[in-house]
Structure formats: structure tokens, C-alpha cells
Amino acid sequence: MKICMVGTGYVGLVSGTCLAEIGNDVICVDSNQEKIRLLNDNIVPIYEPRLEELIESNRKAKRLTFTTDIKYGIESSDLIFIAVGTPTDYDGSADLRYVFSVASDIGKYINDYKIVVNKSTVPAGTADKVKKIIDNEMKNRGVSFEFDVVSNPEFLKEGNAIEDFMRPDRVVIGCDNERSAKVMMELYSHFVKNGHPVILVDTKSSEIIKYASNCMLALRISFMNEIAKLCEKYEADILSVRQGLGTDQRIGMAFLYAGIGYGGSCFPKDVKAMIKMFHDIGENSKLFEAIDEINERQREIFFNKIESRFDNLKKKFAVWGLSFKPNTDDMREAPAIHIINRLIDNGATINAYDPKAMNEAKKIFVSSNKIHFFEDQYEALDGASALILLTEWNCFKEPDFDRIYQLLKEKIIFDGRNIYNPEKLREKGFEYFGIGRK
Ligand code: NAD
């Protein structure tokens, strides 16, 4: 099929590349000229495992091209995917201006029957709005072409995005007619050879499925963070509780982690957008408000643990892990930003190390001379008053604790992701602080 993918961020670039990988002709369009220049120079602007090699092979096979020319992309394609950002607006809602701007371009350049596929995360009713915008633009031009608007939310996880797209748990397609449903089912048939389902629903249900899914995952994390508070009071252990809780088949183990809270470009904004969707129907959702509040509180609880351990914070601290989760360089809404800023505001200096996110982090902390970046995780420890672990990258899971002991000035570890064994560390002479650990 001939596909135009508008927006070449984490979702658009991965989706476009995977669609090309199975033989489709994909034109990736982005309004960011620098991004397109890099991609055309064979430089992948984000880190995602396997992405670089797949882009290279599909470019070589001429199935994958990159351009800023949206008119060309729309005119040359049968399916136009919208995969632009939907960040949080000033009132918590999803800011749809980028989605609407693409819709208006589609109306300006549509030249035949097209299927417009919305992959961005958008509130219920957005497909209808996109349809209206395209209709209006065609009216202005005095032309009329048939088109369908489909909702196809994306569920890939950064850090495992290629695998998730190629072999998804499920594909959700929201269609309001058979013509577009048939094409979408055919397109995705190659990705569900594993027998996983394609869920075919109406567009509004599809739009809500995406928010409901992310909010459910966020809820599980906030739930565990709330239980962790109880564990700390009663000297129980949150990992033991997780074991006993998650082995109930009705509950399951996934996303039952206490820590410093969720971050990233999706959960925080999608929970906030959900709260706003309830406001829009005249309701206050205490449930979604609580998920958000607990998450914001959690970073501060962790900072307070560090603050209350010392007389003052005018010290050097080593931070391992900056990205919002492992296997990505994405720093959007990373809890590390809040915690590091709180430490610096209270007089601390930071020695930071992250396997992939340091370039992104340097952009965020560009105006601070209180944070220093190290190319080696152990060098960052030298003379520090504590090791603060903020992202559970594999390389931090089984480190050389004897070396850590030698390098740290004070033998203290704050484990924001509960990856270490408190008993083992105490035996080695460390003072250990986790979240909800015995
Ligand atoms: P992103 O910010 O990484 O990428 C968006 C891209 O769209 C940017 O490169 C931007 O330059 C481009 N863009 C914006 N307006 C444009 C326009 N008018 N024309 C052409 N290009 C334009 O965003 P992302 O993380 O890929 O997320 C995209 C959407 O997918 C969001 O709605 C997000 O909630 C959703 N989503 C994200 C993930 C994830 O893990 N990142 C997972 C599932 C769903």
C-alpha cells in the first residue's frame, strides 16, 4: 500500500519503518526540517533498539523516504497516518492543534479517495472533528473527494517499540464504515499472524480505549506507590506484597511497581487529559485525579528521603539513570528532572550517568552548572555522598558493589526503582533506602 506517515517522532518513525518493513511504500513527513535532514543523512534522531538498522535497510530498498513536503506525501498516498504530538494544553486537555493542522493540510491537498488514520492519542470525538476540517478545506477549494477517517491508537512501548509494532498484543481499529475497515484489516493482517486479535470498533470507542489503557497502567503504578506507604509504616516489604498480589491471575504482575512514579510523554499527559474529559462532561473523576496526585507526590517523597538523611544538601550526589524508563533516550516528564532540580535548588551538585539519555538531559539542564555528565557509571560515583538510582537500566542491576563502596564518600544508596536487595547491601556496609522496602 502507499502510505504517508505525518509526524516522524517516536510513534511515526517506528510505525512508518515497520510498515515499510513488510513491503509498503512509506513516505514519512515531518515539519521539523532538522529532523528530516538528519534522517536523510542516515542519522536517526532518537534512540530505539533496532530502529537504525531497519531504517537503513528500508531506505536502501527505496520503500521508506523522508520529506518535509506534506503536499507530496498526501497526493502520493492512499492512506495518510497522523502521528503528531498531542501534548498537554494549559487546562490539562490534549492539545489537538498539530492533529488539526495535518487535517487541514489533508483537506488542502486531497486529490482522490484517501483513508485518514489517526494514530495520535486523541479524545473521543476527534475523528469527527478531523472529518469536518477536511470537508471545510475541500469546500474552500471547491472540490469534493471521498475519504474516511479511522482511529488506530498506538500501544508501542518506547524501548521495545519495534517488537511491539511488529508483534502487538492487539491492534485496535476504530472505523465507521466497511470500506475503510477492510483496508485496515488487510494492512494489519501481517502483524497479527501470531493469532493476536484485531479489535474492530467504532471510532469513539477506539479513541477511549487508548486513554483507558494508559490510565489503567498508570493506576497500577499509583496503586503500588500508595501501598508502599503502608509498607513503610508497618515495616512490610512492597516486593513481597507484589508477589502475593500479582500472582492472583485476575490481577497479574505487570505494572505493579512502587518507585518514583511514572513519567514519559504518555501516562502523565493522558491521565491529565482523562481528568479534563470528565470535566467536559460535567463530572469530577476522583479516581483519575488521585492517580495523578499520587504520581506527582511520589517524586517528592523520594526527594524527602534524601533530604531528611542529611543535615543539608550542599553535597555531591551521583545519579544513575535519567531517562523516564530504560532503553530509551526520552526525557519527557522523566521523574529524574524533578528530583535533580529539587536537589540542585537545595545546594547539591550532581554527577550524572545514563547509557543513552545524556544528550537529551544536557538540553534540559543546559543552564545549570551544578550537573556534570560522566561517560562511565563508576566515575560518576567518585567522592559522592550517595548513589541515587533513578532509572532501572540493565547495566545498573548487578554492579560492582565493592567498587561502589570504595568510590562513594558516604556509603549510602537511594534506590528509586527498588532494584537492589536491601539485606545484601546492608551486609556490604551500605545504608539503603528504597520505596516501601523492609
Ligand atoms: P513526538 O513529539 O516524538 O513526534 C511528533 C512529531 O510530529 C514531531 O517530530 C513533530 O515535528 C511532528 N509534527 C508536529 N506537527 C506536524 C505537522 N503539522 N506536520 C508534520 N509533522 C508534524 O511524539 P510521539 O511520542 O511520537 O507521539 C505522537 C502521538 O502518539 C501522541 O499523541 C502520543 O500520545 C501518541 N503515542 C506515543 C507513544 C510513545 O511511546 N511515545 C506511544 C503510543 C502513543
XYZ file of C-alpha atoms in Angstrom, residues 72-434:
363
model
C 3.701 15.414 -1.986
C 3.106 12.904 0.821
C -0.677 13.313 0.722
C -1.025 13.335 -3.057
C 1.125 10.211 -3.480
C -0.589 8.039 -0.835
C -3.801 6.083 -0.286
C -3.516 6.009 3.495
C -2.454 9.049 5.498
C -1.468 8.380 9.089
C -1.499 11.233 11.594
C 1.194 10.574 14.225
C 1.901 14.054 15.563
C 2.166 15.037 19.221
C -0.864 15.737 21.419
C 0.812 17.405 24.419
C -0.937 18.731 27.496
C -2.636 22.076 26.913
C -2.807 24.842 29.562
C -6.034 23.359 31.044
C -4.845 19.740 31.120
C -6.637 18.734 27.921
C -4.886 17.195 24.919
C -3.658 19.990 22.661
C -5.006 18.994 19.257
C -3.568 21.840 17.216
C -0.999 19.619 15.424
C -3.618 16.988 14.572
C -5.966 19.676 13.228
C -3.177 21.311 11.249
C -2.487 17.988 9.475
C -6.241 17.549 8.892
C -6.350 20.954 7.280
C -3.363 20.063 5.038
C -5.160 16.871 4.011
C -8.199 18.947 3.027
C -5.954 21.309 1.044
C -4.134 18.595 -0.911
C -6.515 15.628 -1.122
C -6.724 14.520 -4.766
C -8.516 11.151 -4.619
C -10.144 8.731 -2.144
C -7.976 8.579 0.994
C -8.143 6.854 4.344
C -7.026 9.177 7.108
C -5.749 7.133 10.035
C -5.352 8.852 13.369
C -2.561 7.235 15.379
C -2.064 10.128 17.776
C -3.734 9.750 21.170
C -6.847 11.913 20.976
C -10.077 12.366 22.955
C -13.372 10.814 21.930
C -14.956 12.698 19.070
C -11.706 13.827 17.422
C -12.238 11.699 14.293
C -15.470 13.637 13.639
C -13.641 16.944 14.081
C -10.877 15.863 11.694
C -13.555 14.919 9.149
C -15.186 18.356 9.427
C -11.873 20.171 8.949
C -11.105 18.178 5.786
C -14.633 18.792 4.458
C -14.333 22.538 5.097
C -10.970 22.782 3.342
C -12.377 20.919 0.328
C -15.360 23.279 0.279
C -12.950 26.257 0.218
C -11.202 24.682 -2.756
C -14.497 23.905 -4.474
C -13.614 20.215 -4.766
C -15.101 17.043 -3.353
C -13.241 13.760 -2.848
C -14.353 10.788 -0.805
C -12.379 9.968 2.331
C -12.754 8.065 5.599
C -11.325 8.907 8.997
C -10.190 5.948 11.057
C -8.897 5.750 14.628
C -5.917 3.450 15.148
C -4.324 4.191 18.516
C -0.772 3.028 19.079
C 0.280 0.878 22.039
C 4.017 0.502 21.435
C 6.340 0.908 24.397
C 9.429 3.038 23.935
C 12.477 0.812 24.379
C 10.643 -2.145 22.812
C 8.806 -0.265 20.097
C 9.816 -2.270 17.027
C 8.923 -5.579 18.654
C 5.615 -4.143 19.919
C 4.667 -2.833 16.488
C 5.696 -5.987 14.618
C 4.039 -8.344 17.118
C 1.386 -6.370 19.002
C -0.751 -7.798 21.831
C -3.688 -6.435 19.872
C -4.470 -3.923 17.182
C -7.333 -1.541 17.774
C -9.101 -0.103 14.757
C -11.998 2.314 15.008
C -13.930 2.550 11.747
C -17.380 3.829 10.953
C -17.756 2.033 7.598
C -16.838 -1.214 5.903
C -14.751 0.214 3.095
C -12.037 1.583 5.378
C -12.333 -1.355 7.815
C -11.460 -3.779 5.021
C -8.297 -1.913 4.064
C -7.191 -1.539 7.683
C -7.780 -5.223 8.424
C -5.680 -6.138 5.399
C -2.882 -3.758 6.370
C -2.615 -5.195 9.869
C -3.191 -8.841 8.947
C 0.589 -9.246 8.573
C 1.229 -8.089 12.139
C -1.194 -10.488 13.833
C -0.006 -13.744 12.355
C 0.721 -14.687 15.977
C -3.032 -15.016 16.436
C -3.382 -11.866 18.500
C -6.645 -10.060 17.866
C -7.586 -7.051 15.785
C -10.279 -5.257 17.730
C -12.607 -3.589 15.267
C -14.837 -0.987 16.926
C -16.380 2.413 16.205
C -14.055 5.441 16.200
C -15.161 6.860 19.567
C -14.731 3.543 21.402
C -11.307 3.220 19.815
C -10.306 6.704 20.985
C -11.437 5.900 24.529
C -9.655 2.503 24.545
C -6.289 4.259 24.259
C -6.876 6.576 27.233
C -8.438 3.793 29.285
C -5.404 1.565 28.636
C -2.810 4.150 29.639
C -4.813 5.245 32.664
C -5.158 1.633 33.822
C -1.387 1.154 33.674
C -0.799 4.469 35.451
C -3.360 3.455 38.059
C -1.469 0.244 38.833
C 1.719 2.209 39.463
C -0.005 4.780 41.678
C -1.789 1.950 43.482
C 1.546 0.328 44.345
C 3.016 3.646 45.443
C 0.085 4.100 47.799
C 0.517 0.577 49.213
C 4.263 1.266 49.582
C 3.433 4.000 52.097
C 1.627 1.451 54.227
C 4.540 -0.978 53.904
C 6.962 1.627 55.199
C 4.795 2.350 58.236
C 4.409 -1.348 59.144
C 7.896 -2.464 58.106
C 6.429 -4.724 55.441
C 8.049 -5.159 52.050
C 6.379 -3.938 48.875
C 8.092 -6.602 46.744
C 6.658 -9.345 48.943
C 3.252 -7.712 48.715
C 3.640 -7.528 44.919
C 4.408 -11.234 44.794
C 1.328 -12.152 46.786
C -0.865 -9.698 44.902
C 0.261 -10.177 41.330
C 0.188 -13.976 41.353
C -3.588 -13.755 41.557
C -4.409 -14.474 37.922
C -7.160 -11.889 37.983
C -4.550 -9.241 38.832
C -1.220 -10.232 37.210
C 2.277 -8.895 37.897
C 2.664 -6.307 35.135
C 2.975 -2.650 36.089
C 2.787 -3.373 39.802
C 5.881 -1.388 40.723
C 6.388 1.088 43.510
C 9.096 3.655 42.832
C 9.462 7.300 41.912
C 6.354 7.298 39.753
C 5.640 7.125 36.060
C 6.939 9.652 33.554
C 7.304 9.848 29.804
C 5.351 11.514 27.085
C 2.186 9.459 27.564
C 0.976 8.485 31.046
C 1.220 11.921 32.705
C -0.467 13.744 29.835
C -3.062 11.048 29.179
C -4.173 10.876 32.818
C -4.472 14.678 32.824
C -6.433 14.590 29.560
C -8.747 11.962 31.074
C -9.422 14.259 34.045
C -10.266 17.043 31.577
C -12.552 14.748 29.537
C -14.559 14.199 32.711
C -14.690 17.959 33.362
C -16.011 18.376 29.833
C -18.958 16.103 30.627
C -19.587 17.981 33.874
C -18.014 15.394 36.201
C -15.051 15.340 38.552
C -13.291 11.999 38.404
C -11.783 11.454 41.840
C -10.155 8.259 40.572
C -8.107 9.853 37.804
C -7.287 12.891 39.946
C -5.887 10.554 42.613
C -3.704 8.676 40.107
C -2.175 11.973 39.026
C -1.744 13.375 42.541
C -0.118 10.214 43.900
C 2.296 10.221 40.989
C 3.329 13.850 41.493
C 3.673 13.231 45.231
C 5.904 10.207 44.757
C 8.895 12.128 43.374
C 8.678 14.475 46.314
C 8.514 11.568 48.786
C 11.742 10.251 47.297
C 13.397 13.668 47.441
C 12.299 13.973 51.090
C 14.006 10.657 51.868
C 17.277 12.084 50.582
C 16.773 15.460 52.237
C 15.952 14.040 55.648
C 19.018 11.763 55.650
C 21.470 14.712 55.619
C 21.904 17.908 57.679
C 21.994 19.820 54.429
C 22.187 19.017 50.722
C 25.250 21.100 49.880
C 26.949 17.909 48.759
C 27.834 15.980 45.655
C 25.478 13.173 44.625
C 25.866 10.531 41.941
C 22.762 9.906 39.844
C 22.455 6.722 37.764
C 19.704 6.884 35.153
C 17.992 9.937 33.667
C 15.531 8.743 31.005
C 11.952 8.160 32.151
C 12.488 4.422 31.712
C 15.241 2.087 30.439
C 16.125 1.529 26.766
C 15.114 4.979 25.607
C 16.732 8.409 25.451
C 13.328 10.020 26.065
C 13.480 12.542 28.917
C 9.931 13.849 28.590
C 8.385 14.115 32.069
C 11.177 11.949 33.482
C 10.973 11.881 37.306
C 14.755 12.474 37.247
C 14.181 16.064 36.115
C 12.106 16.921 39.173
C 14.345 15.103 41.646
C 17.587 16.558 40.259
C 16.110 20.078 40.191
C 14.982 19.749 43.819
C 18.471 18.586 44.833
C 20.188 21.399 42.925
C 17.760 24.021 44.293
C 18.802 22.882 47.772
C 22.508 23.324 47.119
C 23.529 19.911 45.735
C 25.795 19.219 42.792
C 25.078 16.186 40.631
C 27.357 13.726 38.863
C 25.080 12.050 36.324
C 25.352 8.998 34.113
C 22.824 7.464 31.712
C 23.606 4.968 28.920
C 21.556 6.818 26.253
C 19.785 9.910 27.557
C 22.675 12.247 28.391
C 22.389 14.289 25.197
C 18.695 14.892 25.866
C 19.425 15.636 29.539
C 22.109 18.175 28.585
C 19.472 20.125 26.637
C 17.195 20.178 29.703
C 19.872 21.184 32.212
C 21.676 23.465 29.749
C 21.604 26.493 32.056
C 22.813 24.661 35.179
C 26.481 24.409 36.123
C 25.535 22.134 39.031
C 25.206 18.979 36.985
C 28.150 17.159 35.419
C 27.792 14.299 32.963
C 30.097 11.280 33.019
C 30.825 8.760 30.298
C 31.415 5.979 32.838
C 28.911 4.992 35.528
C 31.625 4.404 38.137
C 33.459 7.675 37.512
C 30.256 9.492 38.441
C 30.489 7.998 41.956
C 33.873 9.397 42.910
C 33.585 11.293 46.210
C 29.778 11.420 46.143
C 27.727 11.429 49.337
C 25.274 8.886 47.939
C 24.337 6.939 44.846
C 20.825 7.836 43.693
C 19.359 5.340 41.243
C 16.562 6.803 39.109
C 16.202 4.525 36.037
C 16.498 0.738 36.090
C 18.812 0.239 33.095
C 20.234 -3.308 32.961
C 23.787 -2.043 33.495
C 22.801 -0.823 36.983
C 21.188 -4.060 38.129
C 24.236 -6.077 39.154
C 27.023 -3.533 39.555
C 30.362 -3.994 41.325
C 29.263 -3.061 44.840
C 32.814 -3.258 46.213
C 33.860 -0.642 43.703
C 30.832 1.492 44.554
C 31.762 1.197 48.233
C 35.307 2.363 47.576
C 34.287 5.279 45.385
C 31.457 6.745 47.451
C 32.404 9.165 50.208
C 29.376 8.164 52.247
C 28.177 4.613 51.720
C 24.533 5.397 51.007
C 22.269 4.180 48.211
C 18.854 5.627 47.370
C 17.136 3.135 45.095
C 14.254 4.853 43.324
C 13.286 1.686 41.429
C 13.656 -0.981 44.117
C 16.160 -2.977 42.060
C 18.604 -3.807 44.857
C 18.400 -6.265 47.714
C 18.407 -4.189 50.925
C 19.769 -7.033 53.069
C 22.646 -7.757 50.727
C 23.587 -4.083 50.591
C 23.435 -3.695 54.356
C 25.723 -6.719 54.717
C 28.155 -4.948 52.429
C 28.080 -1.933 54.705
C 25.738 0.325 52.761
C 22.890 2.339 54.152
C 19.958 1.550 51.846
C 16.776 3.466 51.092
C 14.146 2.110 48.705
